Coordinates of C-alpha atoms in Angstrom, one line a residue:
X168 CA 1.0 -159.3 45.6
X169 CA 2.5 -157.1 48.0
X170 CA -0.5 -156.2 50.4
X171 CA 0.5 -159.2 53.0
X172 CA -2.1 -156.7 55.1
X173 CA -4.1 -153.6 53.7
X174 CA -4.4 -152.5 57.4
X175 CA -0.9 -152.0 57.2
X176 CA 0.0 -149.7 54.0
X177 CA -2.7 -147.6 55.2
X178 CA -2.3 -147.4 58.6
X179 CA -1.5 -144.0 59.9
X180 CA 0.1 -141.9 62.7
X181 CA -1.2 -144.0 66.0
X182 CA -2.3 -140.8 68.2
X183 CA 1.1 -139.8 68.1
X184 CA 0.3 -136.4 70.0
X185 CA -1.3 -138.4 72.8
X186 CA 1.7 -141.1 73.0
X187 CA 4.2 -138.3 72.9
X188 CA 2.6 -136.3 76.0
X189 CA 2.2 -139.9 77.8
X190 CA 6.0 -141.1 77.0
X191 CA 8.1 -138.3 76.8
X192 CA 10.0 -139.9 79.6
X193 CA 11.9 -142.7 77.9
X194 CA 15.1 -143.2 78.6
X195 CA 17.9 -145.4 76.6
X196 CA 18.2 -148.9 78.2
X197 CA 21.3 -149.4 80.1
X198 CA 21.2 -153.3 80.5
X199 CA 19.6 -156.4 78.8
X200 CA 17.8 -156.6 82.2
X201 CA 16.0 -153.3 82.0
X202 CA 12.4 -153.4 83.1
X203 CA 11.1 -153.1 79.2
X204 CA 7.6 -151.6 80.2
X205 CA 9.4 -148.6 81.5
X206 CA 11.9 -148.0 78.9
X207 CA 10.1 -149.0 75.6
X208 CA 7.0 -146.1 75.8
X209 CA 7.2 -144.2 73.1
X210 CA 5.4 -142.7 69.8
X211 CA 4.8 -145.4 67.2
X212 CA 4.2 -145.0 63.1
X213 CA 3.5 -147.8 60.8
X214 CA 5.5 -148.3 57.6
X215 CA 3.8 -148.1 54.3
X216 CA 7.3 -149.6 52.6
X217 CA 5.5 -152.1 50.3
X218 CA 8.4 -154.7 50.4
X219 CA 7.4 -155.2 54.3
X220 CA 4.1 -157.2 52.8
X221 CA 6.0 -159.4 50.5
X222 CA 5.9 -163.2 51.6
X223 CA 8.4 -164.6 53.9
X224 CA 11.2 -167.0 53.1
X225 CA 13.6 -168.3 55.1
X226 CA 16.2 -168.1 52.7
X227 CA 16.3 -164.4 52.6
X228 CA 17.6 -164.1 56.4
X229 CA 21.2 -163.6 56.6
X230 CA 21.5 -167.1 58.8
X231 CA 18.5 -169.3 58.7
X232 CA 18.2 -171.5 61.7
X233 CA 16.0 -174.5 62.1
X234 CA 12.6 -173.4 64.3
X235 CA 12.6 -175.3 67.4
X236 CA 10.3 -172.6 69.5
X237 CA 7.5 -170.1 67.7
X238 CA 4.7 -168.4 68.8
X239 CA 1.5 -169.5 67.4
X240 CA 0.2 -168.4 63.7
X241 CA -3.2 -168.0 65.6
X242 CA -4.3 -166.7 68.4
X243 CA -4.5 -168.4 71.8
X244 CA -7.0 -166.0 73.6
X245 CA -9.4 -163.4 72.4
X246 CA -7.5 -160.8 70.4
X247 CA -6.8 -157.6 72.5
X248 CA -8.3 -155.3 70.0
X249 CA -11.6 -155.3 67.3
X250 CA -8.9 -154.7 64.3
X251 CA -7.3 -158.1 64.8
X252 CA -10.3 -160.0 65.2
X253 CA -10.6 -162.7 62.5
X254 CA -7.1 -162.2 61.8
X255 CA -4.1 -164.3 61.7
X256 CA -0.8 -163.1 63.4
X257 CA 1.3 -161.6 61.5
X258 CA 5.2 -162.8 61.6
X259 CA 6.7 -165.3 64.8
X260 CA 8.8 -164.7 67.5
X261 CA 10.9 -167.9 66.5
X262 CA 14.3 -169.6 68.5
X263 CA 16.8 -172.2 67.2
X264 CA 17.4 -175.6 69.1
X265 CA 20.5 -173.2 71.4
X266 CA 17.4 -171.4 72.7
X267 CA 18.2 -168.3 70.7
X268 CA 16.3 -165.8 68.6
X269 CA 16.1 -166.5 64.7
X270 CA 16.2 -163.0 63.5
X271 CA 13.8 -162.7 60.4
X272 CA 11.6 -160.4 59.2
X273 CA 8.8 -161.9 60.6
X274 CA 10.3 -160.5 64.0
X275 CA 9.1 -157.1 62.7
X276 CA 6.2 -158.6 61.8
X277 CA 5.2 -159.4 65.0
X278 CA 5.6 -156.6 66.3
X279 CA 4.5 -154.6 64.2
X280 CA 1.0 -156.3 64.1
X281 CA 0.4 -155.6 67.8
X282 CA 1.4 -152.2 68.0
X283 CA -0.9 -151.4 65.4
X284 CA -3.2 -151.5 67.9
X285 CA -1.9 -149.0 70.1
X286 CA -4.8 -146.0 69.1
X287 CA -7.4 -148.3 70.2
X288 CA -5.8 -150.0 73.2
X289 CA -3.4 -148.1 74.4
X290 CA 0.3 -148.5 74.2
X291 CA 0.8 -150.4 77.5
X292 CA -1.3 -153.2 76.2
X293 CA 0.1 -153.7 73.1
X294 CA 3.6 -154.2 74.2
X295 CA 1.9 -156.3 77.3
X296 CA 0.5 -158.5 74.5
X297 CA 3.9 -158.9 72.6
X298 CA 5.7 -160.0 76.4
X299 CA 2.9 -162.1 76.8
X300 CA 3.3 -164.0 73.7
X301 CA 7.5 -164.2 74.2
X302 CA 7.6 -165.3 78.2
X303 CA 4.8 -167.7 77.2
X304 CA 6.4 -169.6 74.1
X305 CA 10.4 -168.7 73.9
X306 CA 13.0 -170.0 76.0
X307 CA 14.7 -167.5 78.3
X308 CA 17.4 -166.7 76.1
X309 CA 15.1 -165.7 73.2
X310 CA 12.6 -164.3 75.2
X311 CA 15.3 -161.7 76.8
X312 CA 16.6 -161.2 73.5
X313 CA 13.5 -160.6 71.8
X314 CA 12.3 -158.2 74.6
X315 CA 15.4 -155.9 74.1
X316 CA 15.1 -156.4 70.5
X317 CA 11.6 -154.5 70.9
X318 CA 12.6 -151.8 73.3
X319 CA 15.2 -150.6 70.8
X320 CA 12.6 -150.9 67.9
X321 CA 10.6 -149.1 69.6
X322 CA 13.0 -146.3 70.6
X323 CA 13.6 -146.4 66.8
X324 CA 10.3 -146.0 65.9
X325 CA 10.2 -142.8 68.0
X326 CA 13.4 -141.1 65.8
X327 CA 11.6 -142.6 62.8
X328 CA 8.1 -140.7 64.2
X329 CA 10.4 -137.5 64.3
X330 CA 11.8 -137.9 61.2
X331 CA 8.5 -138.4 59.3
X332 CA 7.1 -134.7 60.7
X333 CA 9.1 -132.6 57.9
X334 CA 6.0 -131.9 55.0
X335 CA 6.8 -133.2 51.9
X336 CA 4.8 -132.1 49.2
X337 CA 4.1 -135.2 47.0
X338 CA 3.7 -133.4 44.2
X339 CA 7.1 -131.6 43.9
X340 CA 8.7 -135.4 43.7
X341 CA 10.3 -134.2 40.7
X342 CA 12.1 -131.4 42.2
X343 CA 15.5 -131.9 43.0
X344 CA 15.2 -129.7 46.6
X345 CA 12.9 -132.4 47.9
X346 CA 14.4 -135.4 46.3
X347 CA 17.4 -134.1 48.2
X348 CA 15.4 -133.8 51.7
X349 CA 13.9 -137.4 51.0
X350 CA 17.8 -139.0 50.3
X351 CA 18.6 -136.8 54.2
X352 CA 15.9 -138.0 55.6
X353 CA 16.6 -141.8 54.6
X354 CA 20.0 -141.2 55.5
X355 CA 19.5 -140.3 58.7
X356 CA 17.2 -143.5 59.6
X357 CA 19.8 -145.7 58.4
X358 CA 22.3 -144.2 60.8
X359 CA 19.7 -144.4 63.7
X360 CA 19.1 -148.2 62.8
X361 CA 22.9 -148.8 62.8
X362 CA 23.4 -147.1 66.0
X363 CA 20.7 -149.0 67.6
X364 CA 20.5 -152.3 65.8
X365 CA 23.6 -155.3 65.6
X366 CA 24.4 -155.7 61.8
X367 CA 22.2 -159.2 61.6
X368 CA 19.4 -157.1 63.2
X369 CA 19.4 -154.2 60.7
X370 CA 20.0 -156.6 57.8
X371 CA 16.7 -159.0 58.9
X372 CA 14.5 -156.5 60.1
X373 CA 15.1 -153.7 57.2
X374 CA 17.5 -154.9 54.6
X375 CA 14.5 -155.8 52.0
X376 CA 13.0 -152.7 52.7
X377 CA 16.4 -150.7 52.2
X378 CA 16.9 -152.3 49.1
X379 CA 13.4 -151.0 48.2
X380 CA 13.7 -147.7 49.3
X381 CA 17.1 -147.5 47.4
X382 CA 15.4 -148.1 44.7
X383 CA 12.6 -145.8 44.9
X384 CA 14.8 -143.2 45.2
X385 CA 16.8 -143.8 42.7
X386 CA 14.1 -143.7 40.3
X387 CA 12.8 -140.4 41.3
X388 CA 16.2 -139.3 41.2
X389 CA 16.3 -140.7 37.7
X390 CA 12.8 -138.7 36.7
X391 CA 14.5 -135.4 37.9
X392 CA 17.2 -135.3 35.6
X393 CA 16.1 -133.1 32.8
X394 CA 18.6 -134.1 30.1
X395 CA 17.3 -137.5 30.1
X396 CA 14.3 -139.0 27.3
X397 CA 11.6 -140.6 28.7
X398 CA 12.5 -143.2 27.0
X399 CA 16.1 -143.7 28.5
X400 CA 14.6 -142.9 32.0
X401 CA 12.4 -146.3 31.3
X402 CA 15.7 -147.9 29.8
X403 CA 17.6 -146.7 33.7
X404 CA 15.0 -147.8 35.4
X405 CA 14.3 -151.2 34.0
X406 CA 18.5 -151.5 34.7
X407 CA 17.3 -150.9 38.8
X408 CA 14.9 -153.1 38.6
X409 CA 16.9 -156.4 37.3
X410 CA 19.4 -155.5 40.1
X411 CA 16.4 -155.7 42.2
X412 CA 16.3 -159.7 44.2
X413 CA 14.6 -161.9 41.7
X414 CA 11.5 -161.8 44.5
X415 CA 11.3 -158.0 44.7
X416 CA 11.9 -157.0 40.8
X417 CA 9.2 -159.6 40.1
X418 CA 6.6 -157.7 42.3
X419 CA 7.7 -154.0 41.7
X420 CA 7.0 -155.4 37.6
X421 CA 3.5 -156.3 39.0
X422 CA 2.9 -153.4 40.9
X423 CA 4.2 -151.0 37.8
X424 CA 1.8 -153.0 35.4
X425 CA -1.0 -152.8 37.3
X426 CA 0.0 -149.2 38.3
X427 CA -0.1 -148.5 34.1
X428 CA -3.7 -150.6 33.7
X429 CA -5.5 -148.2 36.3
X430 CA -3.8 -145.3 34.3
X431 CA -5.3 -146.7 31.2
X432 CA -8.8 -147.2 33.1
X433 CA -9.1 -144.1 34.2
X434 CA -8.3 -143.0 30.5
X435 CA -10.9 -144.5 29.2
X436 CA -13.4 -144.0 32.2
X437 CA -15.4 -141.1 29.4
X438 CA -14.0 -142.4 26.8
X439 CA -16.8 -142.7 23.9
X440 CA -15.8 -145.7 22.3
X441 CA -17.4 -148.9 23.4
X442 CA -16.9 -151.7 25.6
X443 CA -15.8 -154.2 22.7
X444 CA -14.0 -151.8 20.6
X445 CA -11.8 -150.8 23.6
X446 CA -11.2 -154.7 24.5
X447 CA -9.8 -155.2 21.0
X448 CA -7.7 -152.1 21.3
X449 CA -6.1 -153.3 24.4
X450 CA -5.3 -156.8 23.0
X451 CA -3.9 -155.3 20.1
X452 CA -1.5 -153.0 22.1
X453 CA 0.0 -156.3 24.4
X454 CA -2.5 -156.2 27.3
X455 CA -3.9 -160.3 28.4
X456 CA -7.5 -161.4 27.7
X457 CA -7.9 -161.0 31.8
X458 CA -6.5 -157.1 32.1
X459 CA -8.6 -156.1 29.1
X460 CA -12.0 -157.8 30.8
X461 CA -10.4 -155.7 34.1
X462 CA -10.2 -152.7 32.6
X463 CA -13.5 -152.9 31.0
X464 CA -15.5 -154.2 34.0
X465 CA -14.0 -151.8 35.7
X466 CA -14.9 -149.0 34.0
X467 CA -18.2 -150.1 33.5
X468 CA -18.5 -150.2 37.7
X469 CA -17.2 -146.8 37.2
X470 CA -19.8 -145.6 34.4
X471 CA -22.4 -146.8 36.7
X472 CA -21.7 -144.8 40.1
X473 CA -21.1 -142.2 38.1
X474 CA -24.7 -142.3 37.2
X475 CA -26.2 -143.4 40.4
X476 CA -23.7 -140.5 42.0
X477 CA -26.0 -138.2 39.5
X478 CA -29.1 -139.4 40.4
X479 CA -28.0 -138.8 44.2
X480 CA -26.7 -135.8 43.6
X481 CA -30.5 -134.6 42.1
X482 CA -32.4 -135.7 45.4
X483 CA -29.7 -134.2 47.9
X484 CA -30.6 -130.9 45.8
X485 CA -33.8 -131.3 47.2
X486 CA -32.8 -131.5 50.7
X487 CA -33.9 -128.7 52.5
X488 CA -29.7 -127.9 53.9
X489 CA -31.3 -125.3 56.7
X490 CA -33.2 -128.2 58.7
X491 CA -31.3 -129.5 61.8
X492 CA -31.3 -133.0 60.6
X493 CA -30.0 -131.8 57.1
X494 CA -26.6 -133.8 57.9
X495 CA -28.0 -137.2 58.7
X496 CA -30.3 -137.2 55.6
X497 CA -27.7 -136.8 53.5
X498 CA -25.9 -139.4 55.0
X499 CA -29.1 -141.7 55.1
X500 CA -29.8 -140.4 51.4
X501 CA -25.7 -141.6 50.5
X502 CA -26.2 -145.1 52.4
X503 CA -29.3 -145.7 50.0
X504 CA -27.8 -145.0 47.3
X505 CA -24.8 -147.1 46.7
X506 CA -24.4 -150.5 46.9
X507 CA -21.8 -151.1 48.8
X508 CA -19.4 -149.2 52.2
X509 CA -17.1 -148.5 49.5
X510 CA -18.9 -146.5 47.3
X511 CA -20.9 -144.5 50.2
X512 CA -17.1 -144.1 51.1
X513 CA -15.9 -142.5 47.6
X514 CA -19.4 -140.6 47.0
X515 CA -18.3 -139.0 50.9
X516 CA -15.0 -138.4 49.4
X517 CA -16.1 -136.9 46.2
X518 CA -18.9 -134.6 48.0
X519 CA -16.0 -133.3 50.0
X520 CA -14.4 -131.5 46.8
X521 CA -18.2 -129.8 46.4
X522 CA -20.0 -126.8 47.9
X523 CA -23.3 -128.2 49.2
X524 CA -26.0 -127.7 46.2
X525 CA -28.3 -124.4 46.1

């Protein structure tokens, strides 16, 4: 599917206020030879583009070069952080038999992996990590190439930090004042990415994810024209998707099915009719044997926090919410009452949206 890395479709702002006060100083380089850890400091945000997680292959780079150098898939010390530990790397740093830098994807990555890092290391030692790993396994060339390669990432980064602070309200993206700000603000990293990048280096680094983001767009543009059915918005937006890459329209499919089973789980999640009458309904309407058990088990998962979220509910009640300690039991109370981190987690969640009880 296209999680290649949870951590990193849910990884947030990286102490941005902190980075910003520490590297307000960075200048543009003004030669390949540039000392990199003065010139690359700046704030850093991780991309939640789900086409950055799909699987790598080679023949998707605009020129594919035979490997001759690579960093390692593993790592070859202990990693610098807790969050990578057990933990492949992510991408390669990779050069051709000419000692140059095969520009891939898996360039960004790299980088990428080790700078999400940077809110529990520190920014210095995330980019000392990625140097480490190009002086120690790329010739010269590919090494100096790759280093300058990150310092303009990273100055990227920074515009796309900038970029990112204007609020969007996720719930207006029907309305046509935001869709327009959205199709700006896209705009506007694409011109920074042209201005920085060499065309190969835009087209390996972000052309997948422009082709996605295109695409997204275009379908919320699509759901914001009011003259349109929903039926012929479906018929539009099938047409984007089959001029999707065969790789990408196959997992936005995926992720729209299973987008459409939790919609129909959470339907049913009260719903009074039982487990083997709803199984048989969702055969008959086109779903598999396996998304029908899915939907069923998982409602039934459902079903039962619900009632053990009751039963919780009923002894925190009895909690006496004046005592100094009152915080801690009800954390002890949650942790005993659900099975597993992620439930304590969504029973947290869902006592957030409630006064404390009487």
């Amino acid at each position: 599917m296209i999680n290649k890395q949870t951590r990193f479709i849910t990884a947030t702002a990286l102490v941005c206020a902190l980075l910003l006060l520490f590297y307000s100083n960075l200048k543009p380089p003004v030669t390949v030879n540039t000392d990199l850890q003065q010139t690359v400091r700046a704030p850093l945000i991780q991309t939640s583009m789900p086409i950055r997680q799909i699987v790598e292959n080679p023949l998707r780079n605009p020129v594919y070069s035979e490997v001759h150098f690579s960093t390692p898939n593993e790592h070859d010390q202990v990693p610098i952080s807790e969050s990578l530990r057990g933990t492949n790397i992510d991408g390669a740093l990779q050069a051709d038999k000419n000692g140059e830098l095969i520009l891939s994807i898996g360039v960004r990555d790299f980088f990428d992996y080790f700078l999400s890092t940077a809110d529990e290391v520190g920014i210095e030692a995330a980019v000392d990590e990625i140097i480490r790993y190009a002086s120690g396994y790329l010739p010269a060339p590919a090494n100096q190439q790759a280093l300058d390669l990150l310092r303009d990432y990273l100055e990227y980064k920074r515009f796309e930090y900038a970029i990112q602070q204007v609020p969007i309200n996720g719930e207006s993206l029907t309305d046509k004042a935001t869709l327009s700000l959205l199709r700006e603000s896209y705009q506007q990293l694409r011109q920074a990415r042209a201005q920085r990048f060499s065309s190969a280096a835009n087209q390996a680094l972000f052309g997948l994810e422009d082709t996605y983001a295109e695409f997204t767009l275009s379908s919320l543009e699509l759901g914001a024209i009011p003259d349109l059915t929903d039926v012929e918005k479906t018929q539009r937006v099938e047409s984007l998707i089959a001029s999707l890459p065969p790789e990408l329209a196959n997992e936005v499919r995926q992720e729209r099915a299973q987008a459409q089973l939790e919609r129909v789980r959470r339907q049913h999640i009260n719903s009074d009719i039982d487990d083997s009458q709803l199984h048989q309904q969702l055969v008959e309407q086109g779903y598999t044997q396996s998304q029908a058990d899915h939907v069923i088990r998982s409602r039934q998962q459902q079903q039962e926090f619900n009632r053990r979220y009751q039963q919780y509910q009923q002894a925190r009640s009895l909690l006496d919410q004046n005592a100094a300690n009152y915080g801690a039991e009800v954390a002890g109370l949650r942790q005993r009452s659900f099975v597993t981190p992620e439930e304590a987690t969504q029973a947290a969640l869902r006592d957030l949206g409630q006064a404390r009880p009487n």
